[in-house]
Amino acid sequence: MNDVCRLLDLRYPIIQGGMGNISNAELASAVSEAGGLGTIGAGTMTPDEVEALIIETKRRTNRPFAVNIPLQVTPHAAEIAELVIKHQVPVVSLSAGNPAPWIPRFAEHGIKVIVVVASVSQAKKAEAAGADLVAEGYEAAGINSPLELTTMTLIPQVVSAVRIPVIAAGGIGDGRGLLAALALGAQGVQLGTRLVATKEAPFHEAYKQRLVEAKENETVIVGRSVGRIRRVMRTPYVEKLLEYEQQGMPLEQFQEYTSEDRHRRGALLGDFHEGFINAGQIAGLIDGVPTVAELFEQMMTEAKTQWQSLSTLFR
């Protein structure tokens, strides 16, 4: 059992990404029941909506799970933080903002804090503030750092710079990726896109099928022109967005085109003409829609097999 499993009481060192605004209790509880750490992504949901998801997740599982609070995205950060404390959620993840003022409040209640970072300097600050962390490369789906550091280069630098356990995110979706992250010094991995394509994920079947059919080059970055990096799947709606961006789209229009309403249209309704879907570069490796438990077992078996194969090189 490694540090992440011990710290978070997990069977496998696998954490679900936040998936803000399309999170649900069904997937979060399935991840926790399968031995990982399920996560509810608050996104821009209201406190009442988040509380309902927390209650439903607790009804479905007695295993640990987390709530992700994107600090500068949600207007309800303080209220959701209090809900995490009220319902004794064992883990909270903080992203999109400065976590330092928030960590002591959670620590008072014995809540483990994971912080999403995109650079070595952010990792050092998070450690100094008392956090455990996730280091996320820009292969990941959804909102990303403008630094655009890849997981392969970011993880070993962060591991060398801090003493707390590091969880790798971005571009990981199978056992080979898990083993690679561990070889880079991470103590666990965070999955987002790969968990969308599972049986328990109550997203539109068109979303899952688009991931299964995706080739290696079918995710694109939007928002560079306005300083808002986001990785999404190439769809008719995204083609239109890219065209508008090339024509000089202002920030306000970009934010309207990438609003959470447009996100939900794509992810939950399967409408790729009026909505978009987030997808990481790992999409090119997705070839099926297993249950979460099957996925985790496959990943662990593949990682062990790959390790045994590699170990012969060093005899």
PDB file of C-alpha atoms in Angstrom:
ATOM      1  CA  MET A   1       0.000   0.000   0.000  1.00  0.00           C
ATOM      2  CA  ASN A   2       1.521   3.345  -1.014  1.00  0.00           C
ATOM      3  CA  ASP A   3       1.172   6.769   0.614  1.00  0.00           C
ATOM      4  CA  VAL A   4      -1.896   7.863  -1.348  1.00  0.00           C
ATOM      5  CA  CYS A   5      -3.801   4.656  -0.587  1.00  0.00           C
ATOM      6  CA  ARG A   6      -2.851   4.866   3.075  1.00  0.00           C
ATOM      7  CA  LEU A   7      -3.636   8.572   3.402  1.00  0.00           C
ATOM      8  CA  LEU A   8      -7.011   8.408   1.665  1.00  0.00           C
ATOM      9  CA  ASP A   9      -7.987   4.846   2.663  1.00  0.00           C
ATOM     10  CA  LEU A  10      -8.112   3.524  -0.909  1.00  0.00           C
ATOM     11  CA  ARG A  11      -7.574   0.104  -2.419  1.00  0.00           C
ATOM     12  CA  TYR A  12      -6.139   1.564  -5.625  1.00  0.00           C
ATOM     13  CA  PRO A  13      -4.219   4.838  -6.076  1.00  0.00           C
ATOM     14  CA  ILE A  14      -6.802   6.165  -8.543  1.00  0.00           C
ATOM     15  CA  ILE A  15      -8.771   9.386  -8.112  1.00  0.00           C
ATOM     16  CA  GLN A  16     -11.668  10.686 -10.178  1.00  0.00           C
ATOM     17  CA  GLY A  17     -11.303  14.164 -11.639  1.00  0.00           C
ATOM     18  CA  GLY A  18     -13.874  16.776 -10.684  1.00  0.00           C
ATOM     19  CA  MET A  19     -15.983  16.962 -13.876  1.00  0.00           C
ATOM     20  CA  GLY A  20     -17.585  20.203 -12.742  1.00  0.00           C
ATOM     21  CA  ASN A  21     -21.316  20.647 -13.366  1.00  0.00           C
ATOM     22  CA  ILE A  22     -21.789  17.196 -14.866  1.00  0.00           C
ATOM     23  CA  SER A  23     -20.690  15.324 -11.750  1.00  0.00           C
ATOM     24  CA  ASN A  24     -23.096  12.866 -10.254  1.00  0.00           C
ATOM     25  CA  ALA A  25     -23.439  10.529  -7.336  1.00  0.00           C
ATOM     26  CA  GLU A  26     -23.719   7.434  -9.518  1.00  0.00           C
ATOM     27  CA  LEU A  27     -20.219   7.714 -10.979  1.00  0.00           C
ATOM     28  CA  ALA A  28     -18.565   9.082  -7.830  1.00  0.00           C
ATOM     29  CA  SER A  29     -19.921   6.241  -5.709  1.00  0.00           C
ATOM     30  CA  ALA A  30     -18.976   3.658  -8.359  1.00  0.00           C
ATOM     31  CA  VAL A  31     -15.382   4.894  -8.317  1.00  0.00           C
ATOM     32  CA  SER A  32     -15.250   4.730  -4.523  1.00  0.00           C
ATOM     33  CA  GLU A  33     -16.891   1.311  -4.408  1.00  0.00           C
ATOM     34  CA  ALA A  34     -14.360   0.039  -6.961  1.00  0.00           C
ATOM     35  CA  GLY A  35     -11.477   1.050  -4.701  1.00  0.00           C
ATOM     36  CA  GLY A  36     -10.627   4.543  -5.912  1.00  0.00           C
ATOM     37  CA  LEU A  37     -11.652   8.008  -4.738  1.00  0.00           C
ATOM     38  CA  GLY A  38     -14.860   9.260  -6.326  1.00  0.00           C
ATOM     39  CA  THR A  39     -15.255  13.012  -6.708  1.00  0.00           C
ATOM     40  CA  ILE A  40     -18.153  15.436  -6.983  1.00  0.00           C
ATOM     41  CA  GLY A  41     -17.162  18.511  -9.003  1.00  0.00           C
ATOM     42  CA  ALA A  42     -19.028  21.568  -7.711  1.00  0.00           C
ATOM     43  CA  GLY A  43     -18.387  23.637 -10.818  1.00  0.00           C
ATOM     44  CA  THR A  44     -20.931  26.441 -10.803  1.00  0.00           C
ATOM     45  CA  MET A  45     -23.693  24.388  -9.182  1.00  0.00           C
ATOM     46  CA  THR A  46     -25.682  25.923  -6.341  1.00  0.00           C
ATOM     47  CA  PRO A  47     -25.028  24.836  -2.740  1.00  0.00           C
ATOM     48  CA  ASP A  48     -28.372  23.011  -2.714  1.00  0.00           C
ATOM     49  CA  GLU A  49     -27.389  21.031  -5.816  1.00  0.00           C
ATOM     50  CA  VAL A  50     -24.001  20.117  -4.344  1.00  0.00           C
ATOM     51  CA  GLU A  51     -25.544  19.126  -1.027  1.00  0.00           C
ATOM     52  CA  ALA A  52     -28.003  16.840  -2.777  1.00  0.00           C
ATOM     53  CA  LEU A  53     -25.117  15.128  -4.565  1.00  0.00           C
ATOM     54  CA  ILE A  54     -23.173  14.707  -1.321  1.00  0.00           C
ATOM     55  CA  ILE A  55     -26.188  13.154   0.409  1.00  0.00           C
ATOM     56  CA  GLU A  56     -26.880  10.827  -2.516  1.00  0.00           C
ATOM     57  CA  THR A  57     -23.235   9.749  -2.749  1.00  0.00           C
ATOM     58  CA  LYS A  58     -23.187   8.951   0.976  1.00  0.00           C
ATOM     59  CA  ARG A  59     -26.352   6.919   0.488  1.00  0.00           C
ATOM     60  CA  ARG A  60     -24.710   4.897  -2.272  1.00  0.00           C
ATOM     61  CA  THR A  61     -21.338   4.225  -0.620  1.00  0.00           C
ATOM     62  CA  ASN A  62     -19.669   4.268   2.770  1.00  0.00           C
ATOM     63  CA  ARG A  63     -16.245   4.513   1.133  1.00  0.00           C
ATOM     64  CA  PRO A  64     -14.263   7.796   1.048  1.00  0.00           C
ATOM     65  CA  PHE A  65     -15.066  10.338  -1.658  1.00  0.00           C
ATOM     66  CA  ALA A  66     -14.162  13.952  -2.383  1.00  0.00           C
ATOM     67  CA  VAL A  67     -15.718  17.255  -3.391  1.00  0.00           C
ATOM     68  CA  ASN A  68     -13.840  19.482  -5.841  1.00  0.00           C
ATOM     69  CA  ILE A  69     -14.238  23.248  -5.347  1.00  0.00           C
ATOM     70  CA  PRO A  70     -12.964  25.416  -8.241  1.00  0.00           C
ATOM     71  CA  LEU A  71     -12.311  28.492  -6.126  1.00  0.00           C
ATOM     72  CA  GLN A  72     -12.455  31.207  -8.780  1.00  0.00           C
ATOM     73  CA  VAL A  73     -15.109  29.509 -10.876  1.00  0.00           C
ATOM     74  CA  THR A  74     -17.865  28.957  -8.347  1.00  0.00           C
ATOM     75  CA  PRO A  75     -19.564  31.943  -6.698  1.00  0.00           C
ATOM     76  CA  HIS A  76     -20.416  29.638  -3.774  1.00  0.00           C
ATOM     77  CA  ALA A  77     -16.976  28.503  -2.581  1.00  0.00           C
ATOM     78  CA  ALA A  78     -17.562  29.434   1.065  1.00  0.00           C
ATOM     79  CA  GLU A  79     -20.970  27.774   1.229  1.00  0.00           C
ATOM     80  CA  ILE A  80     -19.730  24.578  -0.433  1.00  0.00           C
ATOM     81  CA  ALA A  81     -16.735  24.462   1.906  1.00  0.00           C
ATOM     82  CA  GLU A  82     -19.132  24.524   4.841  1.00  0.00           C
ATOM     83  CA  LEU A  83     -21.164  21.723   3.275  1.00  0.00           C
ATOM     84  CA  VAL A  84     -18.015  19.593   3.038  1.00  0.00           C
ATOM     85  CA  ILE A  85     -17.472  20.156   6.752  1.00  0.00           C
ATOM     86  CA  LYS A  86     -21.137  19.714   7.675  1.00  0.00           C
ATOM     87  CA  HIS A  87     -21.386  16.335   5.931  1.00  0.00           C
ATOM     88  CA  GLN A  88     -17.906  15.198   7.021  1.00  0.00           C
ATOM     89  CA  VAL A  89     -16.713  14.566   3.476  1.00  0.00           C
ATOM     90  CA  PRO A  90     -13.276  13.035   4.078  1.00  0.00           C
ATOM     91  CA  VAL A  91     -11.440  14.690   1.168  1.00  0.00           C
ATOM     92  CA  VAL A  92     -11.705  18.028  -0.623  1.00  0.00           C
ATOM     93  CA  SER A  93      -9.854  19.060  -3.764  1.00  0.00           C
ATOM     94  CA  LEU A  94      -9.217  22.730  -4.504  1.00  0.00           C
ATOM     95  CA  SER A  95      -8.507  24.106  -7.966  1.00  0.00           C
ATOM     96  CA  ALA A  96      -8.622  27.340  -9.976  1.00  0.00           C
ATOM     97  CA  GLY A  97      -7.497  29.663  -7.230  1.00  0.00           C
ATOM     98  CA  ASN A  98      -5.301  30.193  -4.181  1.00  0.00           C
ATOM     99  CA  PRO A  99      -5.958  27.317  -1.744  1.00  0.00           C
ATOM    100  CA  ALA A 100      -3.870  28.669   1.158  1.00  0.00           C
ATOM    101  CA  PRO A 101      -6.659  30.592   2.979  1.00  0.00           C
ATOM    102  CA  TRP A 102      -8.960  27.563   2.822  1.00  0.00           C
ATOM    103  CA  ILE A 103      -6.702  24.740   3.985  1.00  0.00           C
ATOM    104  CA  PRO A 104      -6.611  25.521   7.743  1.00  0.00           C
ATOM    105  CA  ARG A 105     -10.416  25.402   7.982  1.00  0.00           C
ATOM    106  CA  PHE A 106     -10.509  21.906   6.484  1.00  0.00           C
ATOM    107  CA  ALA A 107      -7.527  20.777   8.546  1.00  0.00           C
ATOM    108  CA  GLU A 108      -9.381  21.739  11.733  1.00  0.00           C
ATOM    109  CA  HIS A 109     -11.954  19.093  10.851  1.00  0.00           C
ATOM    110  CA  GLY A 110      -9.520  16.381   9.757  1.00  0.00           C
ATOM    111  CA  ILE A 111     -10.411  16.737   6.082  1.00  0.00           C
ATOM    112  CA  LYS A 112      -7.638  15.806   3.658  1.00  0.00           C
ATOM    113  CA  VAL A 113      -6.902  18.518   1.092  1.00  0.00           C
ATOM    114  CA  ILE A 114      -5.786  17.882  -2.480  1.00  0.00           C
ATOM    115  CA  VAL A 115      -4.711  20.882  -4.537  1.00  0.00           C
ATOM    116  CA  VAL A 116      -4.536  20.912  -8.345  1.00  0.00           C
ATOM    117  CA  VAL A 117      -1.266  22.517  -9.480  1.00  0.00           C
ATOM    118  CA  ALA A 118       0.269  23.192 -12.880  1.00  0.00           C
ATOM    119  CA  SER A 119       3.835  24.169 -11.969  1.00  0.00           C
ATOM    120  CA  VAL A 120       6.621  23.508  -9.487  1.00  0.00           C
ATOM    121  CA  SER A 121       6.135  26.897  -7.811  1.00  0.00           C
ATOM    122  CA  GLN A 122       2.433  26.199  -7.269  1.00  0.00           C
ATOM    123  CA  ALA A 123       3.302  22.794  -5.827  1.00  0.00           C
ATOM    124  CA  LYS A 124       5.745  24.305  -3.336  1.00  0.00           C
ATOM    125  CA  LYS A 125       3.165  26.861  -2.226  1.00  0.00           C
ATOM    126  CA  ALA A 126       0.528  24.163  -1.820  1.00  0.00           C
ATOM    127  CA  GLU A 127       2.887  22.057   0.285  1.00  0.00           C
ATOM    128  CA  ALA A 128       3.765  25.044   2.468  1.00  0.00           C
ATOM    129  CA  ALA A 129       0.062  25.668   3.007  1.00  0.00           C
ATOM    130  CA  GLY A 130      -0.453  22.091   4.222  1.00  0.00           C
ATOM    131  CA  ALA A 131      -1.894  20.299   1.195  1.00  0.00           C
ATOM    132  CA  ASP A 132      -1.470  17.035  -0.634  1.00  0.00           C
ATOM    133  CA  LEU A 133      -1.589  17.607  -4.372  1.00  0.00           C
ATOM    134  CA  VAL A 134      -2.481  16.719  -7.900  1.00  0.00           C
ATOM    135  CA  ALA A 135      -0.079  17.859 -10.625  1.00  0.00           C
ATOM    136  CA  GLU A 136      -1.944  18.229 -13.905  1.00  0.00           C
ATOM    137  CA  GLY A 137      -0.411  18.336 -17.377  1.00  0.00           C
ATOM    138  CA  TYR A 138      -2.132  20.090 -20.229  1.00  0.00           C
ATOM    139  CA  GLU A 139      -3.009  16.777 -21.901  1.00  0.00           C
ATOM    140  CA  ALA A 140      -5.960  16.846 -19.505  1.00  0.00           C
ATOM    141  CA  ALA A 141      -9.530  17.623 -20.492  1.00  0.00           C
ATOM    142  CA  GLY A 142     -11.320  20.871 -19.779  1.00  0.00           C
ATOM    143  CA  ILE A 143      -9.870  24.035 -18.270  1.00  0.00           C
ATOM    144  CA  ASN A 144      -6.076  23.998 -18.264  1.00  0.00           C
ATOM    145  CA  SER A 145      -3.156  26.161 -17.244  1.00  0.00           C
ATOM    146  CA  PRO A 146      -1.723  28.583 -19.827  1.00  0.00           C
ATOM    147  CA  LEU A 147       1.703  27.222 -18.867  1.00  0.00           C
ATOM    148  CA  GLU A 148       0.939  24.131 -20.990  1.00  0.00           C
ATOM    149  CA  LEU A 149       3.417  21.842 -19.211  1.00  0.00           C
ATOM    150  CA  THR A 150       3.005  18.160 -20.055  1.00  0.00           C
ATOM    151  CA  THR A 151       2.526  15.460 -17.458  1.00  0.00           C
ATOM    152  CA  MET A 152       5.730  13.684 -18.517  1.00  0.00           C
ATOM    153  CA  THR A 153       7.824  16.752 -17.736  1.00  0.00           C
ATOM    154  CA  LEU A 154       5.813  18.245 -14.864  1.00  0.00           C
ATOM    155  CA  ILE A 155       5.472  15.230 -12.566  1.00  0.00           C
ATOM    156  CA  PRO A 156       9.177  14.434 -11.979  1.00  0.00           C
ATOM    157  CA  GLN A 157       9.937  18.108 -11.389  1.00  0.00           C
ATOM    158  CA  VAL A 158       7.151  18.416  -8.818  1.00  0.00           C
ATOM    159  CA  VAL A 159       8.162  15.146  -7.143  1.00  0.00           C
ATOM    160  CA  SER A 160      11.714  16.441  -6.812  1.00  0.00           C
ATOM    161  CA  ALA A 161      10.530  19.751  -5.363  1.00  0.00           C
ATOM    162  CA  VAL A 162       8.131  18.583  -2.618  1.00  0.00           C
ATOM    163  CA  ARG A 163       7.980  15.915   0.078  1.00  0.00           C
ATOM    164  CA  ILE A 164       4.245  15.268   0.121  1.00  0.00           C
ATOM    165  CA  PRO A 165       2.649  12.622  -2.136  1.00  0.00           C
ATOM    166  CA  VAL A 166       2.055  13.697  -5.731  1.00  0.00           C
ATOM    167  CA  ILE A 167      -0.897  12.514  -7.814  1.00  0.00           C
ATOM    168  CA  ALA A 168      -0.393  12.685 -11.581  1.00  0.00           C
ATOM    169  CA  ALA A 169      -3.166  13.890 -13.883  1.00  0.00           C
ATOM    170  CA  GLY A 170      -3.439  14.439 -17.602  1.00  0.00           C
ATOM    171  CA  GLY A 171      -3.024  11.829 -20.323  1.00  0.00           C
ATOM    172  CA  ILE A 172      -3.557   8.789 -18.087  1.00  0.00           C
ATOM    173  CA  GLY A 173      -6.198   6.183 -18.824  1.00  0.00           C
ATOM    174  CA  ASP A 174      -4.743   2.676 -18.730  1.00  0.00           C
ATOM    175  CA  GLY A 175      -2.310   0.516 -16.789  1.00  0.00           C
ATOM    176  CA  ARG A 176       0.673   1.675 -18.801  1.00  0.00           C
ATOM    177  CA  GLY A 177      -0.107   5.272 -17.912  1.00  0.00           C
ATOM    178  CA  LEU A 178      -0.516   4.320 -14.259  1.00  0.00           C
ATOM    179  CA  LEU A 179       2.859   2.555 -14.230  1.00  0.00           C
ATOM    180  CA  ALA A 180       4.502   5.454 -16.049  1.00  0.00           C
ATOM    181  CA  ALA A 181       3.159   7.941 -13.485  1.00  0.00           C
ATOM    182  CA  LEU A 182       4.487   5.803 -10.636  1.00  0.00           C
ATOM    183  CA  ALA A 183       7.843   5.520 -12.404  1.00  0.00           C
ATOM    184  CA  LEU A 184       7.976   9.324 -12.584  1.00  0.00           C
ATOM    185  CA  GLY A 185       7.590   9.423  -8.815  1.00  0.00           C
ATOM    186  CA  ALA A 186       3.867   9.998  -8.415  1.00  0.00           C
ATOM    187  CA  GLN A 187       2.001   8.075  -5.726  1.00  0.00           C
ATOM    188  CA  GLY A 188      -1.264   7.894  -7.653  1.00  0.00           C
ATOM    189  CA  VAL A 189      -3.177   9.079 -10.701  1.00  0.00           C
ATOM    190  CA  GLN A 190      -6.284  11.112 -11.436  1.00  0.00           C
ATOM    191  CA  LEU A 191      -8.605  10.045 -14.259  1.00  0.00           C
ATOM    192  CA  GLY A 192     -11.197  12.178 -15.986  1.00  0.00           C
ATOM    193  CA  THR A 193     -11.844  11.392 -19.645  1.00  0.00           C
ATOM    194  CA  ARG A 194     -11.385   7.632 -19.196  1.00  0.00           C
ATOM    195  CA  LEU A 195     -14.087   7.538 -16.535  1.00  0.00           C
ATOM    196  CA  VAL A 196     -16.576   9.247 -18.828  1.00  0.00           C
ATOM    197  CA  ALA A 197     -16.500   6.115 -20.983  1.00  0.00           C
ATOM    198  CA  THR A 198     -17.705   3.727 -18.266  1.00  0.00           C
ATOM    199  CA  LYS A 199     -21.056   2.070 -17.816  1.00  0.00           C
ATOM    200  CA  GLU A 200     -21.885   3.886 -14.571  1.00  0.00           C
ATOM    201  CA  ALA A 201     -21.186   7.351 -15.989  1.00  0.00           C
ATOM    202  CA  PRO A 202     -24.666   8.771 -16.715  1.00  0.00           C
ATOM    203  CA  PHE A 203     -23.514  10.936 -19.602  1.00  0.00           C
ATOM    204  CA  HIS A 204     -25.038  10.782 -23.058  1.00  0.00           C
ATOM    205  CA  GLU A 205     -24.169   7.667 -25.030  1.00  0.00           C
ATOM    206  CA  ALA A 206     -23.072   9.870 -27.932  1.00  0.00           C
ATOM    207  CA  TYR A 207     -20.367  11.338 -25.666  1.00  0.00           C
ATOM    208  CA  LYS A 208     -19.081   7.902 -24.736  1.00  0.00           C
ATOM    209  CA  GLN A 209     -19.175   6.701 -28.333  1.00  0.00           C
ATOM    210  CA  ARG A 210     -17.310   9.795 -29.519  1.00  0.00           C
ATOM    211  CA  LEU A 211     -14.516   8.942 -27.066  1.00  0.00           C
ATOM    212  CA  VAL A 212     -14.382   5.310 -28.218  1.00  0.00           C
ATOM    213  CA  GLU A 213     -14.168   6.392 -31.864  1.00  0.00           C
ATOM    214  CA  ALA A 214     -11.660   9.194 -31.273  1.00  0.00           C
ATOM    215  CA  LYS A 215      -8.273   9.131 -32.963  1.00  0.00           C
ATOM    216  CA  GLU A 216      -5.107  10.414 -31.340  1.00  0.00           C
ATOM    217  CA  ASN A 217      -5.396  13.938 -32.779  1.00  0.00           C
ATOM    218  CA  GLU A 218      -9.070  14.721 -32.238  1.00  0.00           C
ATOM    219  CA  THR A 219      -8.853  16.866 -29.131  1.00  0.00           C
ATOM    220  CA  VAL A 220      -8.082  20.543 -29.607  1.00  0.00           C
ATOM    221  CA  ILE A 221      -7.165  23.536 -27.479  1.00  0.00           C
ATOM    222  CA  VAL A 222      -9.513  26.504 -27.568  1.00  0.00           C
ATOM    223  CA  GLY A 223      -9.120  29.828 -25.813  1.00  0.00           C
ATOM    224  CA  ARG A 224      -5.437  30.604 -26.366  1.00  0.00           C
ATOM    225  CA  SER A 225      -6.350  33.907 -28.024  1.00  0.00           C
ATOM    226  CA  VAL A 226      -8.196  35.090 -24.908  1.00  0.00           C
ATOM    227  CA  GLY A 227      -5.985  33.471 -22.269  1.00  0.00           C
ATOM    228  CA  ARG A 228      -8.491  30.763 -21.333  1.00  0.00           C
ATOM    229  CA  ILE A 229      -6.984  27.381 -22.216  1.00  0.00           C
ATOM    230  CA  ARG A 230      -9.456  24.526 -22.558  1.00  0.00           C
ATOM    231  CA  ARG A 231      -9.082  21.075 -24.151  1.00  0.00           C
ATOM    232  CA  VAL A 232     -12.181  19.762 -25.874  1.00  0.00           C
ATOM    233  CA  MET A 233     -13.180  17.168 -28.445  1.00  0.00           C
ATOM    234  CA  ARG A 234     -13.383  18.290 -32.054  1.00  0.00           C
ATOM    235  CA  THR A 235     -17.099  18.500 -32.941  1.00  0.00           C
ATOM    236  CA  PRO A 236     -19.201  20.689 -35.274  1.00  0.00           C
ATOM    237  CA  TYR A 237     -19.759  23.147 -32.425  1.00  0.00           C
ATOM    238  CA  VAL A 238     -16.036  23.330 -31.664  1.00  0.00           C
ATOM    239  CA  GLU A 239     -15.210  23.837 -35.352  1.00  0.00           C
ATOM    240  CA  LYS A 240     -17.508  26.857 -35.258  1.00  0.00           C
ATOM    241  CA  LEU A 241     -15.870  28.093 -32.065  1.00  0.00           C
ATOM    242  CA  LEU A 242     -12.377  27.758 -33.588  1.00  0.00           C
ATOM    243  CA  GLU A 243     -13.502  29.741 -36.616  1.00  0.00           C
ATOM    244  CA  TYR A 244     -14.889  32.539 -34.450  1.00  0.00           C
ATOM    245  CA  GLU A 245     -11.696  32.574 -32.409  1.00  0.00           C
ATOM    246  CA  GLN A 246      -9.602  32.990 -35.551  1.00  0.00           C
ATOM    247  CA  GLN A 247     -11.757  35.981 -36.460  1.00  0.00           C
ATOM    248  CA  GLY A 248     -10.873  37.709 -33.190  1.00  0.00           C
ATOM    249  CA  MET A 249     -13.515  36.572 -30.702  1.00  0.00           C
ATOM    250  CA  PRO A 250     -13.562  38.763 -27.548  1.00  0.00           C
ATOM    251  CA  LEU A 251     -13.301  37.148 -24.111  1.00  0.00           C
ATOM    252  CA  GLU A 252     -16.966  37.757 -23.293  1.00  0.00           C
ATOM    253  CA  GLN A 253     -18.103  35.904 -26.406  1.00  0.00           C
ATOM    254  CA  PHE A 254     -15.671  33.033 -25.741  1.00  0.00           C
ATOM    255  CA  GLN A 255     -17.014  32.665 -22.209  1.00  0.00           C
ATOM    256  CA  GLU A 256     -20.559  32.555 -23.593  1.00  0.00           C
ATOM    257  CA  TYR A 257     -19.612  29.867 -26.126  1.00  0.00           C
ATOM    258  CA  THR A 258     -17.872  27.773 -23.452  1.00  0.00           C
ATOM    259  CA  SER A 259     -20.478  28.306 -20.745  1.00  0.00           C
ATOM    260  CA  GLU A 260     -21.561  25.431 -18.534  1.00  0.00           C
ATOM    261  CA  ASP A 261     -24.920  25.412 -20.294  1.00  0.00           C
ATOM    262  CA  ARG A 262     -23.097  24.615 -23.550  1.00  0.00           C
ATOM    263  CA  HIS A 263     -21.030  22.006 -21.694  1.00  0.00           C
ATOM    264  CA  ARG A 264     -24.132  20.284 -20.338  1.00  0.00           C
ATOM    265  CA  ARG A 265     -25.773  20.306 -23.773  1.00  0.00           C
ATOM    266  CA  GLY A 266     -22.873  18.333 -25.172  1.00  0.00           C
ATOM    267  CA  ALA A 267     -22.160  16.005 -22.250  1.00  0.00           C
ATOM    268  CA  LEU A 268     -25.678  15.296 -21.022  1.00  0.00           C
ATOM    269  CA  LEU A 269     -27.807  15.781 -24.151  1.00  0.00           C
ATOM    270  CA  GLY A 270     -25.334  14.634 -26.786  1.00  0.00           C
ATOM    271  CA  ASP A 271     -25.881  17.804 -28.799  1.00  0.00           C
ATOM    272  CA  PHE A 272     -22.605  18.416 -30.630  1.00  0.00           C
ATOM    273  CA  HIS A 273     -24.019  21.227 -32.763  1.00  0.00           C
ATOM    274  CA  GLU A 274     -25.041  23.498 -29.892  1.00  0.00           C
ATOM    275  CA  GLY A 275     -22.791  22.181 -27.118  1.00  0.00           C
ATOM    276  CA  PHE A 276     -19.270  20.882 -26.534  1.00  0.00           C
ATOM    277  CA  ILE A 277     -17.627  17.995 -24.690  1.00  0.00           C
ATOM    278  CA  ASN A 278     -14.386  18.075 -22.731  1.00  0.00           C
ATOM    279  CA  ALA A 279     -11.866  15.393 -23.646  1.00  0.00           C
ATOM    280  CA  GLY A 280      -8.215  14.775 -22.826  1.00  0.00           C
ATOM    281  CA  GLN A 281      -5.618  13.420 -25.218  1.00  0.00           C
ATOM    282  CA  ILE A 282      -6.085   9.992 -23.657  1.00  0.00           C
ATOM    283  CA  ALA A 283      -9.255   9.730 -25.767  1.00  0.00           C
ATOM    284  CA  GLY A 284      -7.234   8.135 -28.558  1.00  0.00           C
ATOM    285  CA  LEU A 285      -6.564   5.115 -26.307  1.00  0.00           C
ATOM    286  CA  ILE A 286     -10.177   4.487 -25.278  1.00  0.00           C
ATOM    287  CA  ASP A 287     -11.578   1.420 -27.016  1.00  0.00           C
ATOM    288  CA  GLY A 288     -14.516   0.345 -24.885  1.00  0.00           C
ATOM    289  CA  VAL A 289     -17.013   1.165 -22.150  1.00  0.00           C
ATOM    290  CA  PRO A 290     -16.352  -1.123 -19.158  1.00  0.00           C
ATOM    291  CA  THR A 291     -17.708  -0.802 -15.659  1.00  0.00           C
ATOM    292  CA  VAL A 292     -15.530   1.232 -13.313  1.00  0.00           C
ATOM    293  CA  ALA A 293     -14.564  -1.919 -11.413  1.00  0.00           C
ATOM    294  CA  GLU A 294     -13.570  -3.656 -14.649  1.00  0.00           C
ATOM    295  CA  LEU A 295     -11.519  -0.634 -15.707  1.00  0.00           C
ATOM    296  CA  PHE A 296      -9.600  -0.529 -12.432  1.00  0.00           C
ATOM    297  CA  GLU A 297      -8.914  -4.255 -12.500  1.00  0.00           C
ATOM    298  CA  GLN A 298      -7.716  -3.977 -16.099  1.00  0.00           C
ATOM    299  CA  MET A 299      -5.452  -1.074 -15.218  1.00  0.00           C
ATOM    300  CA  MET A 300      -3.875  -2.826 -12.251  1.00  0.00           C
ATOM    301  CA  THR A 301      -3.360  -6.055 -14.194  1.00  0.00           C
ATOM    302  CA  GLU A 302      -1.870  -4.203 -17.144  1.00  0.00           C
ATOM    303  CA  ALA A 303       0.443  -2.189 -14.884  1.00  0.00           C
ATOM    304  CA  LYS A 304       1.692  -5.357 -13.162  1.00  0.00           C
ATOM    305  CA  THR A 305       2.219  -7.151 -16.475  1.00  0.00           C
ATOM    306  CA  GLN A 306       4.072  -4.184 -17.927  1.00  0.00           C
ATOM    307  CA  TRP A 307       6.227  -3.920 -14.803  1.00  0.00           C
ATOM    308  CA  GLN A 308       7.163  -7.598 -14.990  1.00  0.00           C
ATOM    309  CA  SER A 309       8.088  -7.172 -18.638  1.00  0.00           C
ATOM    310  CA  LEU A 310      10.197  -4.102 -17.964  1.00  0.00           C
ATOM    311  CA  SER A 311      11.919  -5.599 -14.941  1.00  0.00           C
ATOM    312  CA  THR A 312      13.722  -8.080 -17.199  1.00  0.00           C
ATOM    313  CA  LEU A 313      15.636  -5.153 -18.703  1.00  0.00           C
ATOM    314  CA  PHE A 314      17.347  -4.401 -15.412  1.00  0.00           C
ATOM    315  CA  ARG A 315      18.511  -7.841 -14.351  1.00  0.00           C
TER     316      ARG A 315
END
